[in-house]
Amino acid sequence: MADDVILLAVDGAVATVTLNRPQAMNALNRALRKRLAEVMRAVDADDAVRAVILTGAGERAFTAGLDLKELGSEAGALGSANATDPADNPVKAIELCRKPVIGAINGVAITGGFEVALACDVLVASTNARFADTHARVGIVPGWGLSQKLSRMIGISRAKELAFTGNFLDAATAHAWGLVNHVTAPEELLPLARRLAADMASIDPAFLGLYKRLIDDGYAASFGEGLALEAQRSSAANSAVAPEEVEARRMAVQERGRQNAGGQG
């Protein structure tokens, strides 16, 4: 439906989820947050979907974060900044999906919108993309992970600069700082995201889910704990792999490499 706050389109093994309130810069009002959780549960449960793209409608905004009009007019609405229910917390909603989630950042990602972007596994950005942490300027302490994730991704001093100024970070600088993987023209953003998603969708989905969980669980632990976790899970998983399976996959990898090399010639 045209008035749905979340749009879902499935093309083969790739689902595209679009935050659809362009007139409000895709702000995360209560209805959108609830619907996002429903959609992320649906794509996670759909065996035909192997990778997900999350983006915003239009070119102005990925999402401007929590709907400040709603926050200012509803008693207790600010509690959403600390909600643990995926129906109220969009970061938890994205984390419901065990499949790779590519954030296609089409415009501004501000405050809570920045936190939603950081919930994605991989970020690609259009030249229109800009990021800002304005928590300090609006007097709200982040509750969806920004204060911890961002410093680990771009370095503590850069994260503090953004947090303490509220200044915008443009797409080119975000790329240089390692926040986004690729920057492209607006019209090329979704095609790029779809190519990456298709590559991810070509991996065995059960294996990919295990690998994603290993990376995320290790990222949330100390380095030493992460290495121990890898050793434990690797030993358990690899002992169940037959030699003929490894050989078949090795040959498939070699063939894919030859095809890619041929395409670059």
PDB file of N, CA, C and O in Angstrom, residues 28-30 33-34 37 66 70-71 76-96 115-116 135 140-145:
ATOM      1  N   LEU A  28      11.052   7.977  12.915  1.00  0.00           N
ATOM      2  CA  LEU A  28      10.670   6.696  13.498  1.00  0.00           C
ATOM      3  C   LEU A  28       9.529   6.869  14.491  1.00  0.00           C
ATOM      4  O   LEU A  28       9.715   6.802  15.713  1.00  0.00           O
ATOM      5  N   ASN A  29       8.320   7.062  13.979  1.00  0.00           N
ATOM      6  CA  ASN A  29       7.187   7.165  14.887  1.00  0.00           C
ATOM      7  C   ASN A  29       6.772   5.771  15.362  1.00  0.00           C
ATOM      8  O   ASN A  29       7.315   4.747  14.934  1.00  0.00           O
ATOM      9  N   ARG A  30       5.812   5.745  16.271  1.00  0.00           N
ATOM     10  CA  ARG A  30       5.419   4.479  16.892  1.00  0.00           C
ATOM     11  C   ARG A  30       4.929   3.460  15.857  1.00  0.00           C
ATOM     12  O   ARG A  30       5.270   2.274  15.912  1.00  0.00           O
ATOM     13  N   ARG A  33       7.892   2.001  13.861  1.00  0.00           N
ATOM     14  CA  ARG A  33       8.707   1.080  14.647  1.00  0.00           C
ATOM     15  C   ARG A  33       8.017  -0.271  14.807  1.00  0.00           C
ATOM     16  O   ARG A  33       8.652  -1.327  14.686  1.00  0.00           O
ATOM     17  N   LYS A  34       6.734  -0.239  15.058  1.00  0.00           N
ATOM     18  CA  LYS A  34       5.979  -1.488  15.215  1.00  0.00           C
ATOM     19  C   LYS A  34       5.973  -2.283  13.912  1.00  0.00           C
ATOM     20  O   LYS A  34       6.193  -3.505  13.906  1.00  0.00           O
ATOM     21  N   ALA A  37       9.387  -4.017  13.039  1.00  0.00           N
ATOM     22  CA  ALA A  37       9.595  -5.283  13.736  1.00  0.00           C
ATOM     23  C   ALA A  37       8.827  -6.420  13.056  1.00  0.00           C
ATOM     24  O   ALA A  37       9.350  -7.533  12.899  1.00  0.00           O
ATOM     25  N   LEU A  66      14.031   9.312  15.973  1.00  0.00           N
ATOM     26  CA  LEU A  66      12.724   9.333  16.626  1.00  0.00           C
ATOM     27  C   LEU A  66      11.937  10.572  16.222  1.00  0.00           C
ATOM     28  O   LEU A  66      12.504  11.649  16.032  1.00  0.00           O
ATOM     29  N   GLU A  70       6.177  13.536  17.988  1.00  0.00           N
ATOM     30  CA  GLU A  70       5.504  12.527  18.804  1.00  0.00           C
ATOM     31  C   GLU A  70       6.060  12.540  20.224  1.00  0.00           C
ATOM     32  O   GLU A  70       5.319  12.433  21.202  1.00  0.00           O
ATOM     33  N   LEU A  71       7.397  12.670  20.343  1.00  0.00           N
ATOM     34  CA  LEU A  71       8.019  12.686  21.662  1.00  0.00           C
ATOM     35  C   LEU A  71       7.513  13.858  22.495  1.00  0.00           C
ATOM     36  O   LEU A  71       7.355  13.749  23.712  1.00  0.00           O
ATOM     37  N   GLY A  76       5.516   9.928  28.267  1.00  0.00           N
ATOM     38  CA  GLY A  76       6.216   8.646  28.303  1.00  0.00           C
ATOM     39  C   GLY A  76       6.806   8.205  26.995  1.00  0.00           C
ATOM     40  O   GLY A  76       7.437   7.142  26.922  1.00  0.00           O
ATOM     41  N   ALA A  77       6.637   9.000  25.942  1.00  0.00           N
ATOM     42  CA  ALA A  77       7.142   8.592  24.627  1.00  0.00           C
ATOM     43  C   ALA A  77       8.652   8.486  24.603  1.00  0.00           C
ATOM     44  O   ALA A  77       9.218   7.701  23.846  1.00  0.00           O
ATOM     45  N   LEU A  78       9.324   9.275  25.450  1.00  0.00           N
ATOM     46  CA  LEU A  78      10.782   9.255  25.469  1.00  0.00           C
ATOM     47  C   LEU A  78      11.330   7.909  25.926  1.00  0.00           C
ATOM     48  O   LEU A  78      12.485   7.576  25.670  1.00  0.00           O
ATOM     49  N   GLY A  79      10.495   7.118  26.569  1.00  0.00           N
ATOM     50  CA  GLY A  79      10.928   5.793  26.983  1.00  0.00           C
ATOM     51  C   GLY A  79      11.337   4.907  25.821  1.00  0.00           C
ATOM     52  O   GLY A  79      12.033   3.908  26.015  1.00  0.00           O
ATOM     53  N   SER A  80      10.929   5.257  24.612  1.00  0.00           N
ATOM     54  CA  SER A  80      11.320   4.486  23.434  1.00  0.00           C
ATOM     55  C   SER A  80      12.827   4.473  23.242  1.00  0.00           C
ATOM     56  O   SER A  80      13.371   3.540  22.636  1.00  0.00           O
ATOM     57  N   ALA A  81      13.509   5.518  23.745  1.00  0.00           N
ATOM     58  CA  ALA A  81      14.961   5.582  23.612  1.00  0.00           C
ATOM     59  C   ALA A  81      15.651   4.483  24.401  1.00  0.00           C
ATOM     60  O   ALA A  81      16.827   4.194  24.159  1.00  0.00           O
ATOM     61  N   ASN A  82      14.930   3.858  25.328  1.00  0.00           N
ATOM     62  CA  ASN A  82      15.505   2.776  26.130  1.00  0.00           C
ATOM     63  C   ASN A  82      14.692   1.496  26.043  1.00  0.00           C
ATOM     64  O   ASN A  82      14.887   0.581  26.843  1.00  0.00           O
ATOM     65  N   ALA A  83      13.789   1.429  25.083  1.00  0.00           N
ATOM     66  CA  ALA A  83      12.932   0.255  24.943  1.00  0.00           C
ATOM     67  C   ALA A  83      13.746  -0.981  24.561  1.00  0.00           C
ATOM     68  O   ALA A  83      14.733  -0.891  23.830  1.00  0.00           O
ATOM     69  N   THR A  84      13.333  -2.118  25.059  1.00  0.00           N
ATOM     70  CA  THR A  84      13.966  -3.382  24.689  1.00  0.00           C
ATOM     71  C   THR A  84      13.086  -4.224  23.782  1.00  0.00           C
ATOM     72  O   THR A  84      13.555  -5.186  23.180  1.00  0.00           O
ATOM     73  N   ASP A  85      11.822  -3.866  23.673  1.00  0.00           N
ATOM     74  CA  ASP A  85      10.877  -4.575  22.808  1.00  0.00           C
ATOM     75  C   ASP A  85      11.148  -4.178  21.354  1.00  0.00           C
ATOM     76  O   ASP A  85      11.142  -2.993  21.023  1.00  0.00           O
ATOM     77  N   PRO A  86      11.406  -5.147  20.461  1.00  0.00           N
ATOM     78  CA  PRO A  86      11.642  -4.806  19.050  1.00  0.00           C
ATOM     79  C   PRO A  86      10.525  -3.998  18.417  1.00  0.00           C
ATOM     80  O   PRO A  86      10.776  -3.248  17.463  1.00  0.00           O
ATOM     81  N   ALA A  87       9.303  -4.112  18.931  1.00  0.00           N
ATOM     82  CA  ALA A  87       8.185  -3.345  18.385  1.00  0.00           C
ATOM     83  C   ALA A  87       8.310  -1.862  18.693  1.00  0.00           C
ATOM     84  O   ALA A  87       7.621  -1.043  18.086  1.00  0.00           O
ATOM     85  N   ASP A  88       9.190  -1.509  19.619  1.00  0.00           N
ATOM     86  CA  ASP A  88       9.394  -0.110  19.995  1.00  0.00           C
ATOM     87  C   ASP A  88      10.823   0.348  19.729  1.00  0.00           C
ATOM     88  O   ASP A  88      11.087   1.546  19.653  1.00  0.00           O
ATOM     89  N   ASN A  89      11.744  -0.589  19.606  1.00  0.00           N
ATOM     90  CA  ASN A  89      13.164  -0.284  19.420  1.00  0.00           C
ATOM     91  C   ASN A  89      13.598  -0.806  18.052  1.00  0.00           C
ATOM     92  O   ASN A  89      13.747  -2.012  17.863  1.00  0.00           O
ATOM     93  N   PRO A  90      13.835   0.079  17.067  1.00  0.00           N
ATOM     94  CA  PRO A  90      14.140  -0.385  15.709  1.00  0.00           C
ATOM     95  C   PRO A  90      15.471  -1.109  15.591  1.00  0.00           C
ATOM     96  O   PRO A  90      15.656  -1.919  14.687  1.00  0.00           O
ATOM     97  N   VAL A  91      16.411  -0.812  16.490  1.00  0.00           N
ATOM     98  CA  VAL A  91      17.679  -1.539  16.474  1.00  0.00           C
ATOM     99  C   VAL A  91      17.434  -3.003  16.840  1.00  0.00           C
ATOM    100  O   VAL A  91      17.943  -3.919  16.176  1.00  0.00           O
ATOM    101  N   LYS A  92      16.640  -3.230  17.880  1.00  0.00           N
ATOM    102  CA  LYS A  92      16.279  -4.605  18.240  1.00  0.00           C
ATOM    103  C   LYS A  92      15.498  -5.274  17.111  1.00  0.00           C
ATOM    104  O   LYS A  92      15.646  -6.482  16.880  1.00  0.00           O
ATOM    105  N   ALA A  93      14.686  -4.499  16.399  1.00  0.00           N
ATOM    106  CA  ALA A  93      13.925  -5.062  15.281  1.00  0.00           C
ATOM    107  C   ALA A  93      14.862  -5.563  14.187  1.00  0.00           C
ATOM    108  O   ALA A  93      14.670  -6.654  13.639  1.00  0.00           O
ATOM    109  N   ILE A  94      15.884  -4.776  13.865  1.00  0.00           N
ATOM    110  CA  ILE A  94      16.847  -5.192  12.844  1.00  0.00           C
ATOM    111  C   ILE A  94      17.623  -6.407  13.319  1.00  0.00           C
ATOM    112  O   ILE A  94      17.915  -7.327  12.538  1.00  0.00           O
ATOM    113  N   GLU A  95      17.931  -6.446  14.601  1.00  0.00           N
ATOM    114  CA  GLU A  95      18.689  -7.577  15.149  1.00  0.00           C
ATOM    115  C   GLU A  95      17.879  -8.870  15.163  1.00  0.00           C
ATOM    116  O   GLU A  95      18.446  -9.948  15.344  1.00  0.00           O
ATOM    117  N   LEU A  96      16.563  -8.776  14.951  1.00  0.00           N
ATOM    118  CA  LEU A  96      15.749  -9.996  14.824  1.00  0.00           C
ATOM    119  C   LEU A  96      16.158 -10.805  13.600  1.00  0.00           C
ATOM    120  O   LEU A  96      15.940 -12.017  13.553  1.00  0.00           O
ATOM    121  N   GLU A 115      21.780   5.474  14.827  1.00  0.00           N
ATOM    122  CA  GLU A 115      21.810   4.209  15.550  1.00  0.00           C
ATOM    123  C   GLU A 115      21.195   3.080  14.722  1.00  0.00           C
ATOM    124  O   GLU A 115      21.686   1.946  14.738  1.00  0.00           O
ATOM    125  N   VAL A 116      20.137   3.399  13.987  1.00  0.00           N
ATOM    126  CA  VAL A 116      19.527   2.401  13.105  1.00  0.00           C
ATOM    127  C   VAL A 116      20.512   1.991  12.012  1.00  0.00           C
ATOM    128  O   VAL A 116      20.641   0.806  11.683  1.00  0.00           O
ATOM    129  N   HIS A 135      22.422  13.794  19.954  1.00  0.00           N
ATOM    130  CA  HIS A 135      21.891  13.470  21.275  1.00  0.00           C
ATOM    131  C   HIS A 135      22.180  14.580  22.284  1.00  0.00           C
ATOM    132  O   HIS A 135      21.297  14.982  23.060  1.00  0.00           O
ATOM    133  N   ILE A 140      19.213  14.099  25.056  1.00  0.00           N
ATOM    134  CA  ILE A 140      18.794  12.709  25.220  1.00  0.00           C
ATOM    135  C   ILE A 140      20.034  11.821  25.149  1.00  0.00           C
ATOM    136  O   ILE A 140      20.823  11.921  24.200  1.00  0.00           O
ATOM    137  N   VAL A 141      20.219  10.978  26.153  1.00  0.00           N
ATOM    138  CA  VAL A 141      21.356  10.059  26.159  1.00  0.00           C
ATOM    139  C   VAL A 141      21.026   8.878  25.252  1.00  0.00           C
ATOM    140  O   VAL A 141      19.938   8.307  25.353  1.00  0.00           O
ATOM    141  N   PRO A 142      21.936   8.504  24.337  1.00  0.00           N
ATOM    142  CA  PRO A 142      21.634   7.385  23.435  1.00  0.00           C
ATOM    143  C   PRO A 142      21.364   6.094  24.194  1.00  0.00           C
ATOM    144  O   PRO A 142      22.022   5.811  25.200  1.00  0.00           O
ATOM    145  N   GLY A 143      20.397   5.341  23.701  1.00  0.00           N
ATOM    146  CA  GLY A 143      20.038   4.078  24.341  1.00  0.00           C
ATOM    147  C   GLY A 143      19.995   2.901  23.390  1.00  0.00           C
ATOM    148  O   GLY A 143      19.679   1.784  23.796  1.00  0.00           O
ATOM    149  N   TRP A 144      20.312   3.153  22.113  1.00  0.00           N
ATOM    150  CA  TRP A 144      20.255   2.089  21.116  1.00  0.00           C
ATOM    151  C   TRP A 144      21.648   1.667  20.635  1.00  0.00           C
ATOM    152  O   TRP A 144      21.782   1.038  19.605  1.00  0.00           O
ATOM    153  N   GLY A 145      22.699   2.033  21.382  1.00  0.00           N
ATOM    154  CA  GLY A 145      24.025   1.501  21.091  1.00  0.00           C
ATOM    155  C   GLY A 145      25.035   2.462  20.499  1.00  0.00           C
ATOM    156  O   GLY A 145      26.212   2.122  20.370  1.00  0.00           O
TER     157      GLY A 145
END
